[in-house]
């Protein structure tokens, strides 16, 4: 098994744990689009996490009301002002929080 395959397997396990800890257990299906991509990326498995604490750029504590995470193999990058759509809910990216090559996470606000 290649390193990439091992990383993808680990990411799926981490993603499953995130869903279980978030209370849903099931992935939410949604899409993502931004000003660079003219065609939305669809059928994304997303996890919504609420009230997440993180260290901000100035070293202070930041609490994001909502973060959305996606497997990097499905979506390699998010941009500020990108838009996630999950059913009738729309979430605007205001801060791309993390992209470790396995899971991509963005702080979002309702749009």
Short mmCIF file of N, CA and C in Angstrom, two decimals:
data_model
loop_
_atom_site.label_atom_id
_atom_site.label_comp_id
_atom_site.label_asym_id
_atom_site.label_seq_id
_atom_site.Cartn_x
_atom_site.Cartn_y
_atom_site.Cartn_z
N UNK A 1 0.85 -1.18 0.00
CA UNK A 1 0.00 0.00 0.00
C UNK A 1 0.90 1.24 0.00
N UNK A 2 0.58 2.20 -0.85
CA UNK A 2 1.40 3.41 -0.97
C UNK A 2 1.16 4.35 0.22
N UNK A 3 2.06 5.30 0.37
CA UNK A 3 1.93 6.30 1.43
C UNK A 3 0.64 7.09 1.27
N UNK A 4 0.31 7.44 0.04
CA UNK A 4 -0.91 8.20 -0.24
C UNK A 4 -2.16 7.40 0.17
N UNK A 5 -2.16 6.11 -0.12
CA UNK A 5 -3.29 5.27 0.26
C UNK A 5 -3.41 5.15 1.77
N UNK A 6 -2.28 5.04 2.45
CA UNK A 6 -2.30 4.98 3.92
C UNK A 6 -2.82 6.28 4.51
N UNK A 7 -2.40 7.41 3.95
CA UNK A 7 -2.88 8.70 4.43
C UNK A 7 -4.38 8.84 4.20
N UNK A 8 -4.86 8.39 3.05
CA UNK A 8 -6.29 8.47 2.75
C UNK A 8 -7.09 7.60 3.71
N UNK A 9 -6.59 6.41 4.01
CA UNK A 9 -7.27 5.51 4.96
C UNK A 9 -7.32 6.15 6.34
N UNK A 10 -6.20 6.73 6.79
CA UNK A 10 -6.17 7.39 8.09
C UNK A 10 -7.12 8.57 8.12
N UNK A 11 -7.17 9.33 7.03
CA UNK A 11 -8.07 10.48 6.96
C UNK A 11 -9.52 10.05 7.09
N UNK A 12 -9.89 8.97 6.43
CA UNK A 12 -11.28 8.50 6.53
C UNK A 12 -11.61 8.08 7.96
N UNK A 13 -10.65 7.46 8.66
CA UNK A 13 -10.87 7.06 10.06
C UNK A 13 -11.02 8.29 10.95
N UNK A 14 -10.17 9.30 10.73
CA UNK A 14 -10.27 10.54 11.49
C UNK A 14 -11.60 11.23 11.21
N UNK A 15 -11.99 11.24 9.97
CA UNK A 15 -13.24 11.87 9.56
C UNK A 15 -14.43 11.17 10.22
N UNK A 16 -14.41 9.85 10.27
CA UNK A 16 -15.47 9.08 10.93
C UNK A 16 -15.55 9.46 12.40
N UNK A 17 -14.39 9.57 13.06
CA UNK A 17 -14.37 9.94 14.47
C UNK A 17 -14.93 11.36 14.66
N UNK A 18 -14.58 12.27 13.77
CA UNK A 18 -15.11 13.64 13.85
C UNK A 18 -16.63 13.63 13.74
N UNK A 19 -17.17 12.82 12.83
CA UNK A 19 -18.63 12.75 12.68
C UNK A 19 -19.27 12.19 13.94
N UNK A 20 -18.67 11.16 14.51
CA UNK A 20 -19.24 10.54 15.71
C UNK A 20 -19.19 11.49 16.89
N UNK A 21 -18.07 12.21 17.04
CA UNK A 21 -17.95 13.17 18.14
C UNK A 21 -18.88 14.35 17.94
N UNK A 22 -19.15 14.70 16.69
CA UNK A 22 -20.08 15.78 16.38
C UNK A 22 -21.52 15.38 16.57
N UNK A 23 -21.77 14.09 16.79
CA UNK A 23 -23.11 13.63 17.08
C UNK A 23 -23.89 13.08 15.91
N UNK A 24 -23.43 13.29 14.68
CA UNK A 24 -24.23 12.85 13.55
C UNK A 24 -23.90 11.42 13.13
N UNK A 25 -22.63 11.08 13.06
CA UNK A 25 -22.24 9.75 12.61
C UNK A 25 -22.31 9.59 11.11
N UNK A 26 -23.25 10.25 10.48
CA UNK A 26 -23.41 10.16 9.03
C UNK A 26 -22.82 11.40 8.38
N UNK A 27 -22.19 11.21 7.23
CA UNK A 27 -21.66 12.39 6.53
C UNK A 27 -22.80 13.22 5.96
N UNK A 28 -22.57 14.52 5.91
CA UNK A 28 -23.51 15.40 5.24
C UNK A 28 -23.00 15.58 3.82
N UNK A 29 -23.88 15.49 2.85
CA UNK A 29 -23.47 15.67 1.46
C UNK A 29 -23.73 17.11 1.06
N UNK A 30 -22.74 17.70 0.40
CA UNK A 30 -22.87 19.08 -0.01
C UNK A 30 -21.97 19.40 -1.18
N UNK A 31 -21.88 20.69 -1.48
CA UNK A 31 -21.06 21.15 -2.60
C UNK A 31 -20.24 22.35 -2.16
N UNK A 32 -19.25 22.70 -2.97
CA UNK A 32 -18.39 23.85 -2.71
C UNK A 32 -18.12 24.57 -4.02
N UNK A 33 -18.13 25.89 -3.96
CA UNK A 33 -17.76 26.69 -5.13
C UNK A 33 -17.07 27.96 -4.63
N UNK A 34 -16.26 28.54 -5.50
CA UNK A 34 -15.64 29.82 -5.19
C UNK A 34 -15.47 30.62 -6.47
N UNK A 35 -14.88 31.80 -6.37
CA UNK A 35 -14.75 32.69 -7.52
C UNK A 35 -13.74 32.19 -8.55
N UNK A 36 -12.90 31.23 -8.18
CA UNK A 36 -11.90 30.69 -9.11
C UNK A 36 -12.46 29.51 -9.90
N UNK A 37 -13.23 28.65 -9.20
CA UNK A 37 -13.82 27.48 -9.86
C UNK A 37 -15.18 27.86 -10.41
N UNK A 38 -15.35 27.71 -11.70
CA UNK A 38 -16.63 28.09 -12.30
C UNK A 38 -17.70 27.02 -12.09
N UNK A 39 -17.27 25.77 -11.90
CA UNK A 39 -18.20 24.67 -11.69
C UNK A 39 -18.08 24.19 -10.24
N UNK A 40 -19.20 24.11 -9.50
CA UNK A 40 -19.12 23.63 -8.12
C UNK A 40 -18.61 22.19 -8.03
N UNK A 41 -17.91 21.91 -6.94
CA UNK A 41 -17.50 20.54 -6.63
C UNK A 41 -18.65 19.94 -5.83
N UNK A 42 -19.23 18.86 -6.33
CA UNK A 42 -20.43 18.30 -5.71
C UNK A 42 -20.15 16.95 -5.05
N UNK A 43 -21.15 16.45 -4.35
CA UNK A 43 -21.10 15.16 -3.67
C UNK A 43 -19.96 15.06 -2.67
N UNK A 44 -19.69 16.15 -1.96
CA UNK A 44 -18.66 16.17 -0.93
C UNK A 44 -19.21 15.62 0.37
N UNK A 45 -18.43 14.80 1.05
CA UNK A 45 -18.79 14.36 2.40
C UNK A 45 -18.24 15.39 3.37
N UNK A 46 -19.12 16.06 4.08
CA UNK A 46 -18.73 17.17 4.95
C UNK A 46 -19.05 16.86 6.40
N UNK A 47 -18.27 17.45 7.29
CA UNK A 47 -18.53 17.39 8.72
C UNK A 47 -18.64 18.82 9.22
N UNK A 48 -19.70 19.10 9.96
CA UNK A 48 -19.89 20.41 10.57
C UNK A 48 -19.55 20.29 12.05
N UNK A 49 -18.64 21.13 12.50
CA UNK A 49 -18.27 21.19 13.92
C UNK A 49 -18.63 22.57 14.45
N UNK A 50 -19.12 22.61 15.67
CA UNK A 50 -19.58 23.87 16.24
C UNK A 50 -18.77 24.25 17.48
N UNK A 51 -18.62 25.55 17.69
CA UNK A 51 -17.93 26.11 18.86
C UNK A 51 -16.53 25.51 19.03
N UNK A 52 -15.71 25.70 18.02
CA UNK A 52 -14.36 25.16 18.00
C UNK A 52 -13.36 26.24 18.41
N UNK A 53 -12.50 25.91 19.37
CA UNK A 53 -11.47 26.84 19.81
C UNK A 53 -10.18 26.57 19.04
N UNK A 54 -9.50 27.65 18.67
CA UNK A 54 -8.20 27.53 18.00
C UNK A 54 -7.37 28.76 18.31
N UNK A 55 -6.09 28.66 18.08
CA UNK A 55 -5.19 29.78 18.29
C UNK A 55 -5.16 30.62 17.02
N UNK A 56 -5.43 31.90 17.15
CA UNK A 56 -5.46 32.81 16.02
C UNK A 56 -4.06 33.24 15.60
N UNK A 57 -3.96 34.01 14.52
CA UNK A 57 -2.65 34.43 14.00
C UNK A 57 -1.85 35.29 14.98
N UNK A 58 -2.54 35.99 15.88
CA UNK A 58 -1.84 36.83 16.85
C UNK A 58 -1.56 36.08 18.16
N UNK A 59 -1.86 34.78 18.19
CA UNK A 59 -1.62 33.96 19.37
C UNK A 59 -2.78 33.93 20.35
N UNK A 60 -3.81 34.72 20.09
CA UNK A 60 -4.98 34.75 20.96
C UNK A 60 -5.95 33.62 20.64
N UNK A 61 -6.81 33.33 21.58
CA UNK A 61 -7.81 32.28 21.41
C UNK A 61 -8.95 32.79 20.54
N UNK A 62 -9.31 32.00 19.53
CA UNK A 62 -10.43 32.32 18.65
C UNK A 62 -11.44 31.19 18.77
N UNK A 63 -12.71 31.53 18.89
CA UNK A 63 -13.76 30.52 18.91
C UNK A 63 -14.58 30.68 17.64
N UNK A 64 -14.55 29.66 16.79
CA UNK A 64 -15.36 29.67 15.58
C UNK A 64 -16.72 29.05 15.91
N UNK A 65 -17.77 29.74 15.54
CA UNK A 65 -19.10 29.20 15.77
C UNK A 65 -19.31 27.92 14.97
N UNK A 66 -18.82 27.92 13.72
CA UNK A 66 -19.00 26.75 12.85
C UNK A 66 -17.74 26.56 12.01
N UNK A 67 -17.30 25.31 11.91
CA UNK A 67 -16.25 24.92 10.98
C UNK A 67 -16.78 23.78 10.13
N UNK A 68 -16.37 23.75 8.88
CA UNK A 68 -16.72 22.64 7.99
C UNK A 68 -15.42 21.99 7.54
N UNK A 69 -15.40 20.65 7.62
CA UNK A 69 -14.24 19.88 7.19
C UNK A 69 -14.63 18.94 6.06
N UNK A 70 -13.66 18.68 5.17
CA UNK A 70 -13.85 17.80 4.03
C UNK A 70 -12.54 17.06 3.79
N UNK A 71 -12.62 15.87 3.26
CA UNK A 71 -11.42 15.12 2.92
C UNK A 71 -10.68 15.82 1.78
N UNK A 72 -9.38 15.95 1.90
CA UNK A 72 -8.58 16.62 0.87
C UNK A 72 -8.63 15.87 -0.46
N UNK A 73 -8.89 14.57 -0.41
CA UNK A 73 -8.99 13.82 -1.67
C UNK A 73 -10.25 14.21 -2.44
N UNK A 74 -11.23 14.81 -1.77
CA UNK A 74 -12.44 15.28 -2.44
C UNK A 74 -12.35 16.76 -2.83
N UNK A 75 -11.68 17.55 -1.98
CA UNK A 75 -11.55 18.99 -2.21
C UNK A 75 -10.18 19.40 -1.68
N UNK A 76 -9.29 19.78 -2.58
CA UNK A 76 -7.90 20.01 -2.17
C UNK A 76 -7.67 21.38 -1.53
N UNK A 77 -8.58 22.34 -1.72
CA UNK A 77 -8.35 23.68 -1.20
C UNK A 77 -9.66 24.44 -1.09
N UNK A 78 -9.76 25.27 -0.04
CA UNK A 78 -10.87 26.23 0.07
C UNK A 78 -10.28 27.63 0.11
N UNK A 79 -11.07 28.58 -0.32
CA UNK A 79 -10.63 29.97 -0.36
C UNK A 79 -11.60 30.85 0.43
N UNK A 80 -11.06 31.96 0.91
CA UNK A 80 -11.91 32.95 1.57
C UNK A 80 -13.04 33.34 0.61
N UNK A 81 -14.23 33.44 1.10
CA UNK A 81 -15.45 33.76 0.34
C UNK A 81 -15.93 32.59 -0.52
N UNK A 82 -15.34 31.40 -0.35
CA UNK A 82 -15.90 30.20 -0.98
C UNK A 82 -17.24 29.89 -0.33
N UNK A 83 -18.04 29.07 -0.99
CA UNK A 83 -19.39 28.79 -0.50
C UNK A 83 -19.65 27.29 -0.44
N UNK A 84 -20.00 26.81 0.75
CA UNK A 84 -20.48 25.44 0.93
C UNK A 84 -22.00 25.47 0.92
N UNK A 85 -22.61 24.50 0.26
CA UNK A 85 -24.06 24.37 0.27
C UNK A 85 -24.38 22.95 0.74
N UNK A 86 -25.19 22.88 1.80
CA UNK A 86 -25.62 21.60 2.35
C UNK A 86 -27.14 21.67 2.46
N UNK A 87 -27.82 20.99 1.56
CA UNK A 87 -29.28 21.09 1.51
C UNK A 87 -29.67 22.53 1.22
N UNK A 88 -30.46 23.13 2.11
CA UNK A 88 -30.86 24.52 1.92
C UNK A 88 -29.96 25.50 2.69
N UNK A 89 -28.97 24.96 3.43
CA UNK A 89 -28.05 25.81 4.19
C UNK A 89 -26.86 26.22 3.33
N UNK A 90 -26.48 27.49 3.46
CA UNK A 90 -25.34 28.02 2.71
C UNK A 90 -24.35 28.59 3.72
N UNK A 91 -23.08 28.23 3.56
CA UNK A 91 -22.03 28.63 4.50
C UNK A 91 -20.90 29.32 3.73
N UNK A 92 -20.58 30.55 4.12
CA UNK A 92 -19.53 31.32 3.47
C UNK A 92 -18.22 31.17 4.25
N UNK A 93 -17.15 30.83 3.56
CA UNK A 93 -15.83 30.68 4.19
C UNK A 93 -15.28 32.06 4.52
N UNK A 94 -14.95 32.29 5.80
CA UNK A 94 -14.28 33.55 6.14
C UNK A 94 -12.85 33.32 6.58
N UNK A 95 -12.47 32.04 6.83
CA UNK A 95 -11.08 31.76 7.17
C UNK A 95 -10.75 30.30 6.86
N UNK A 96 -9.89 30.05 5.87
CA UNK A 96 -9.41 28.67 5.67
C UNK A 96 -8.50 28.33 6.86
N UNK A 97 -8.94 27.42 7.71
CA UNK A 97 -8.26 27.16 8.99
C UNK A 97 -7.10 26.19 8.84
N UNK A 98 -7.32 25.08 8.15
CA UNK A 98 -6.29 24.04 8.10
C UNK A 98 -6.40 23.26 6.81
N UNK A 99 -5.23 22.92 6.28
CA UNK A 99 -5.14 22.01 5.14
C UNK A 99 -3.85 21.24 5.31
N UNK A 100 -3.95 20.05 5.88
CA UNK A 100 -2.77 19.25 6.15
C UNK A 100 -2.51 18.21 5.05
N UNK A 101 -3.24 18.36 3.93
CA UNK A 101 -3.10 17.40 2.84
C UNK A 101 -3.99 16.19 2.99
N UNK A 102 -4.65 16.09 4.14
CA UNK A 102 -5.53 14.95 4.42
C UNK A 102 -6.96 15.45 4.66
N UNK A 103 -7.10 16.46 5.51
CA UNK A 103 -8.40 17.05 5.81
C UNK A 103 -8.29 18.56 5.64
N UNK A 104 -9.26 19.14 4.97
CA UNK A 104 -9.33 20.59 4.76
C UNK A 104 -10.45 21.13 5.64
N UNK A 105 -10.14 22.17 6.43
CA UNK A 105 -11.12 22.73 7.35
C UNK A 105 -11.20 24.24 7.15
N UNK A 106 -12.43 24.76 7.21
CA UNK A 106 -12.65 26.19 7.07
C UNK A 106 -13.62 26.68 8.13
N UNK A 107 -13.32 27.87 8.67
CA UNK A 107 -14.28 28.55 9.53
C UNK A 107 -15.30 29.21 8.60
N UNK A 108 -16.57 29.05 8.92
CA UNK A 108 -17.63 29.53 8.04
C UNK A 108 -18.68 30.30 8.83
N UNK A 109 -19.48 31.08 8.09
CA UNK A 109 -20.64 31.74 8.69
C UNK A 109 -21.82 31.55 7.75
N UNK A 110 -22.99 31.58 8.32
CA UNK A 110 -24.20 31.38 7.54
C UNK A 110 -24.30 32.47 6.48
N UNK A 111 -24.65 32.05 5.25
CA UNK A 111 -24.75 33.02 4.14
C UNK A 111 -26.19 33.25 3.76
#
